[in-house]
């Protein structure tokens, strides 16, 4: 899977995303992560990419031209590689978008290419957004200084679902949110730490009993910590086929 990030700060996203698990996955070739510097596409001779907003107001706005040209050049390269006319999805990361969740990560992980458009300053000229963006996505109800961190968050969540990225293929299946429940508690050595014992059942070797215990723990934890998820889970069990987030 190929991730492309349209940004004014390519070094920020490349540094962050080529570290640890995603860095290893990129080296193995399971994913690729590319940053395109929007400034490289400005026609302004001083390299300017922003200007004042019509109608007044504080702050500067990213202009349409460099964003459009950067995006079109990228779409052409992707189309040439894929040998198709169909354009890749362009995700504009913005607090005005739909709130990102695990289900969206799962759905996006099926794409061959994803383009993330990162805004800065007061945002991006509306006209170019109308022409190039397919999805408006937020990572939560708070405002950050730019789209780079949200793009990195989403790419991390999506990339780890791409086959081959995680070592242990189990871990994406059993973890929190996979089936709409929070994950059960986990323990490693030693058996007693600070006087606290690992639950006896986990030492029993009885896998069926362990699974049962873990499921009960997941249910209890979800009910206590995330009653919203718990209700959705229970409702979906009553209506077979209804999907979780
Ligand atoms: N840009 C600034 N804040 C953001 C947020 N919460 N989500 C996505 N993009 C953003």
CSV table of C-alpha atoms and ligand atoms in Angstrom, one decimal:
chain,number,residue,atom,x,y,z
A,1,UNK,CA,0.0,0.0,0.0
A,2,UNK,CA,1.2,3.5,-0.9
A,3,UNK,CA,0.8,6.5,1.4
A,4,UNK,CA,1.3,10.0,-0.1
A,5,UNK,CA,1.4,13.1,2.0
A,6,UNK,CA,0.9,16.6,0.5
A,7,UNK,CA,2.5,18.9,3.1
A,8,UNK,CA,4.6,22.0,3.7
A,9,UNK,CA,6.7,20.0,6.2
A,10,UNK,CA,7.9,16.8,4.5
A,11,UNK,CA,10.7,16.1,6.9
A,12,UNK,CA,8.3,16.1,9.8
A,13,UNK,CA,6.1,13.3,8.5
A,14,UNK,CA,9.0,11.3,7.0
A,15,UNK,CA,11.0,11.3,10.2
A,16,UNK,CA,8.0,10.2,12.3
A,17,UNK,CA,6.7,7.5,9.9
A,18,UNK,CA,10.0,5.9,9.0
A,19,UNK,CA,10.6,4.9,12.6
A,20,UNK,CA,9.9,1.6,14.4
A,21,UNK,CA,7.3,-0.7,13.0
A,22,UNK,CA,6.3,1.4,10.0
A,23,UNK,CA,10.0,2.0,9.1
A,24,UNK,CA,10.6,-1.7,9.1
A,25,UNK,CA,7.5,-2.3,7.0
A,26,UNK,CA,8.6,0.3,4.4
A,27,UNK,CA,12.0,-1.4,4.2
A,28,UNK,CA,10.4,-4.7,3.6
A,29,UNK,CA,8.2,-3.2,0.9
A,30,UNK,CA,4.8,-3.8,2.6
A,31,UNK,CA,4.1,-0.1,2.4
A,32,UNK,CA,5.6,3.0,1.0
A,33,UNK,CA,5.5,6.5,2.5
A,34,UNK,CA,6.1,9.5,0.3
A,35,UNK,CA,6.0,13.2,1.2
A,36,UNK,CA,5.4,15.8,-1.5
A,37,UNK,CA,6.4,19.3,-0.7
A,38,UNK,CA,3.5,21.6,-1.8
A,39,UNK,CA,6.0,24.5,-1.9
A,40,UNK,CA,7.8,22.8,-4.8
A,41,UNK,CA,4.8,23.5,-7.0
A,42,UNK,CA,4.2,27.2,-6.4
A,43,UNK,CA,4.4,29.5,-9.4
A,44,UNK,CA,5.3,32.4,-7.1
A,45,UNK,CA,8.9,33.4,-7.7
A,46,UNK,CA,9.5,33.9,-4.0
A,47,UNK,CA,8.2,30.5,-3.1
A,48,UNK,CA,5.1,31.8,-1.4
A,49,UNK,CA,2.2,29.4,-0.9
A,50,UNK,CA,-0.1,31.5,1.3
A,51,UNK,CA,-2.0,34.8,1.3
A,52,UNK,CA,-4.5,36.9,3.1
A,53,UNK,CA,-8.2,35.8,3.2
A,54,UNK,CA,-10.8,37.7,1.2
A,55,UNK,CA,-13.3,39.4,3.5
A,56,UNK,CA,-10.7,39.9,6.2
A,57,UNK,CA,-9.9,37.9,9.3
A,58,UNK,CA,-6.8,36.8,11.1
A,59,UNK,CA,-4.1,34.6,9.6
A,60,UNK,CA,-3.1,33.4,6.2
A,61,UNK,CA,-4.6,30.8,3.9
A,62,UNK,CA,-2.9,28.3,1.7
A,63,UNK,CA,-3.5,29.2,-1.9
A,64,UNK,CA,-5.3,27.0,-4.5
A,65,UNK,CA,-2.6,26.9,-7.2
A,66,UNK,CA,0.3,25.1,-5.5
A,67,UNK,CA,-2.1,22.6,-3.7
A,68,UNK,CA,-3.8,21.8,-7.0
A,69,UNK,CA,-0.7,21.4,-9.0
A,70,UNK,CA,1.0,19.3,-6.4
A,71,UNK,CA,-2.1,17.0,-6.2
A,72,UNK,CA,-2.5,16.7,-9.9
A,73,UNK,CA,1.2,15.9,-10.5
A,74,UNK,CA,0.9,13.2,-7.8
A,75,UNK,CA,-2.4,11.8,-9.2
A,76,UNK,CA,-0.7,11.5,-12.7
A,77,UNK,CA,2.2,9.6,-11.3
A,78,UNK,CA,-0.1,7.2,-9.4
A,79,UNK,CA,-2.3,6.7,-12.5
A,80,UNK,CA,0.8,6.0,-14.6
A,81,UNK,CA,2.0,3.3,-12.1
A,82,UNK,CA,-1.5,1.8,-11.8
A,83,UNK,CA,-2.2,2.1,-15.5
A,84,UNK,CA,-5.7,3.3,-14.8
A,85,UNK,CA,-7.6,6.6,-15.1
A,86,UNK,CA,-9.3,6.3,-11.7
A,87,UNK,CA,-7.9,8.8,-9.3
A,88,UNK,CA,-6.7,7.9,-5.8
A,89,UNK,CA,-8.7,9.1,-2.7
A,90,UNK,CA,-7.6,12.4,-1.3
A,91,UNK,CA,-8.1,12.8,2.4
A,92,UNK,CA,-8.1,16.3,3.7
A,93,UNK,CA,-7.3,16.2,7.4
A,94,UNK,CA,-9.4,18.8,9.1
A,95,UNK,CA,-11.3,19.3,12.4
A,96,UNK,CA,-14.4,19.8,10.2
A,97,UNK,CA,-14.3,16.2,8.9
A,98,UNK,CA,-15.9,12.9,10.1
A,99,UNK,CA,-14.2,11.6,13.2
A,100,UNK,CA,-11.7,8.9,12.4
A,101,UNK,CA,-12.2,5.4,14.0
A,102,UNK,CA,-11.0,1.8,13.7
A,103,UNK,CA,-13.7,1.0,11.1
A,104,UNK,CA,-12.5,3.7,8.8
A,105,UNK,CA,-8.9,2.5,9.3
A,106,UNK,CA,-10.0,-1.0,8.2
A,107,UNK,CA,-11.9,0.3,5.2
A,108,UNK,CA,-9.0,2.6,4.1
A,109,UNK,CA,-6.4,-0.2,4.5
A,110,UNK,CA,-8.0,-1.9,1.4
A,111,UNK,CA,-6.9,1.0,-0.9
A,112,UNK,CA,-3.8,0.7,-3.0
A,113,UNK,CA,-3.0,4.4,-2.7
A,114,UNK,CA,-4.1,7.1,-0.3
A,115,UNK,CA,-3.3,10.8,-0.5
A,116,UNK,CA,-3.3,12.9,2.7
A,117,UNK,CA,-3.6,16.7,2.2
A,118,UNK,CA,-2.3,18.6,5.2
A,119,UNK,CA,-3.4,22.2,5.7
A,120,UNK,CA,-1.6,24.9,7.7
A,121,UNK,CA,-2.1,28.4,8.8
A,122,UNK,CA,-5.9,29.1,8.7
A,123,UNK,CA,-6.6,26.3,6.2
A,124,UNK,CA,-6.8,26.0,2.4
A,125,UNK,CA,-8.7,27.9,-0.3
A,126,UNK,CA,-12.1,26.3,-0.5
A,127,UNK,CA,-12.1,26.1,-4.3
A,128,UNK,CA,-9.2,23.7,-4.5
A,129,UNK,CA,-10.7,21.5,-1.8
A,130,UNK,CA,-13.9,21.3,-3.8
A,131,UNK,CA,-11.9,20.1,-6.8
A,132,UNK,CA,-9.6,17.5,-5.4
A,133,UNK,CA,-10.8,16.2,-2.0
A,134,UNK,CA,-12.8,13.0,-1.7
A,135,UNK,CA,-12.8,12.6,2.2
A,136,UNK,CA,-12.8,15.1,5.0
A,137,UNK,CA,-11.5,13.4,8.2
A,138,UNK,CA,-10.8,14.7,11.7
A,139,UNK,CA,-8.9,12.9,14.5
A,140,UNK,CA,-11.0,14.5,17.3
A,141,UNK,CA,-12.7,17.6,18.5
A,142,UNK,CA,-9.7,19.7,19.2
A,143,UNK,CA,-7.7,22.0,16.9
A,144,UNK,CA,-4.0,21.4,16.0
A,145,UNK,CA,-1.6,23.7,14.3
A,146,UNK,CA,-1.5,21.7,11.1
A,147,UNK,CA,-2.6,18.5,9.4
A,148,UNK,CA,0.7,16.6,9.7
A,149,UNK,CA,0.1,15.0,13.1
A,150,UNK,CA,-3.4,13.9,12.2
A,151,UNK,CA,-2.2,12.4,8.9
A,152,UNK,CA,0.5,10.5,10.8
A,153,UNK,CA,-2.0,9.2,13.3
A,154,UNK,CA,-4.3,8.0,10.6
A,155,UNK,CA,-1.4,6.5,8.5
A,156,UNK,CA,-0.1,4.6,11.6
A,157,UNK,CA,-3.6,3.2,12.3
A,158,UNK,CA,-4.2,2.2,8.7
A,159,UNK,CA,-0.7,0.8,7.9
A,160,UNK,CA,-0.6,-1.6,10.8
A,161,UNK,CA,-3.7,-3.3,9.3
A,162,UNK,CA,-1.8,-3.9,5.9
A,163,UNK,CA,-0.8,-7.6,5.7
A,164,UNK,CA,2.8,-8.1,6.6
A,165,UNK,CA,3.3,-4.9,8.6
A,166,UNK,CA,2.8,-6.5,12.0
A,167,UNK,CA,5.0,-9.5,12.9
A,168,UNK,CA,2.4,-11.3,14.8
A,169,UNK,CA,-0.7,-11.6,12.6
A,170,UNK,CA,-2.7,-12.3,15.7
A,171,UNK,CA,-2.2,-9.0,17.3
A,172,UNK,CA,-4.4,-7.0,14.9
A,173,UNK,CA,-7.2,-9.6,15.4
A,174,UNK,CA,-7.4,-9.8,19.2
A,175,UNK,CA,-6.7,-6.2,20.1
A,176,UNK,CA,-9.0,-3.4,21.4
A,177,UNK,CA,-11.7,-2.4,18.9
A,178,UNK,CA,-11.2,-5.4,16.6
A,179,UNK,CA,-14.6,-6.8,17.5
A,180,UNK,CA,-16.0,-3.7,19.1
A,181,UNK,CA,-14.7,-4.5,22.7
A,182,UNK,CA,-11.8,-3.2,24.7
A,183,UNK,CA,-8.9,-5.7,25.1
A,184,UNK,CA,-8.6,-7.9,28.2
A,185,UNK,CA,-5.7,-7.3,30.7
A,186,UNK,CA,-2.4,-9.0,29.9
A,187,UNK,CA,0.5,-10.1,32.0
A,188,UNK,CA,4.1,-11.2,31.5
A,189,UNK,CA,6.8,-12.5,33.9
A,190,UNK,CA,7.3,-12.5,36.8
A,191,UNK,CA,4.3,-14.4,38.2
A,192,UNK,CA,4.3,-12.1,41.3
A,193,UNK,CA,5.3,-8.5,41.1
A,194,UNK,CA,4.9,-6.0,44.0
A,195,UNK,CA,2.9,-8.7,45.7
A,196,UNK,CA,0.4,-8.9,42.8
A,197,UNK,CA,-0.2,-12.3,41.3
A,198,UNK,CA,-1.0,-13.1,37.7
A,199,UNK,CA,-4.6,-14.4,37.6
A,200,UNK,CA,-4.4,-18.2,38.3
A,201,UNK,CA,-6.5,-19.1,35.2
A,202,UNK,CA,-3.7,-17.8,32.9
A,203,UNK,CA,-1.3,-20.3,34.3
A,204,UNK,CA,-3.7,-23.3,34.0
A,205,UNK,CA,-2.8,-24.2,30.4
A,206,UNK,CA,-6.6,-24.6,29.7
A,207,UNK,CA,-7.0,-22.6,26.5
A,208,UNK,CA,-10.8,-22.7,26.4
A,209,UNK,CA,-11.0,-21.5,30.0
A,210,UNK,CA,-8.4,-18.7,29.2
A,211,UNK,CA,-10.5,-17.6,26.2
A,212,UNK,CA,-13.6,-17.5,28.3
A,213,UNK,CA,-11.9,-15.5,31.1
A,214,UNK,CA,-10.5,-13.0,28.5
A,215,UNK,CA,-13.9,-12.5,26.9
A,216,UNK,CA,-15.6,-11.9,30.3
A,217,UNK,CA,-12.8,-9.4,31.1
A,218,UNK,CA,-13.3,-7.6,27.8
A,219,UNK,CA,-17.0,-7.4,28.4
A,220,UNK,CA,-16.6,-6.1,31.9
A,221,UNK,CA,-13.9,-3.6,31.0
A,222,UNK,CA,-15.9,-2.2,28.0
A,223,UNK,CA,-19.0,-1.9,30.1
A,224,UNK,CA,-17.1,0.0,32.8
A,225,UNK,CA,-14.8,2.2,30.7
A,226,UNK,CA,-16.7,2.7,27.5
A,227,UNK,CA,-20.4,2.2,28.0
A,228,UNK,CA,-21.1,3.6,24.5
A,229,UNK,CA,-19.1,0.8,22.9
A,230,UNK,CA,-20.7,-1.8,25.2
A,231,UNK,CA,-24.2,-0.8,24.2
A,232,UNK,CA,-23.3,-0.9,20.5
A,233,UNK,CA,-21.8,-4.3,20.9
A,234,UNK,CA,-24.8,-5.7,22.7
A,235,UNK,CA,-27.2,-4.1,20.2
A,236,UNK,CA,-25.3,-5.7,17.3
A,237,UNK,CA,-25.5,-9.1,19.0
A,238,UNK,CA,-29.2,-8.8,19.1
A,239,UNK,CA,-29.4,-7.9,15.4
A,240,UNK,CA,-27.2,-10.5,13.7
A,241,UNK,CA,-25.2,-9.0,10.8
A,242,UNK,CA,-25.2,-5.5,12.2
A,243,UNK,CA,-21.6,-4.1,11.9
A,244,UNK,CA,-19.5,-2.6,14.6
A,245,UNK,CA,-17.6,0.6,14.2
B,1,LIG,N1,-6.1,19.9,11.7
B,1,LIG,C1,-6.1,20.6,12.8
B,1,LIG,N2,-6.7,20.0,13.8
B,1,LIG,C2,-7.1,18.8,13.3
B,1,LIG,C3,-7.9,17.7,13.8
B,1,LIG,N3,-8.3,17.6,15.1
B,1,LIG,N4,-8.1,16.6,13.0
B,1,LIG,C4,-7.7,16.6,11.7
B,1,LIG,N5,-7.0,17.6,11.2
B,1,LIG,C5,-6.7,18.7,12.0
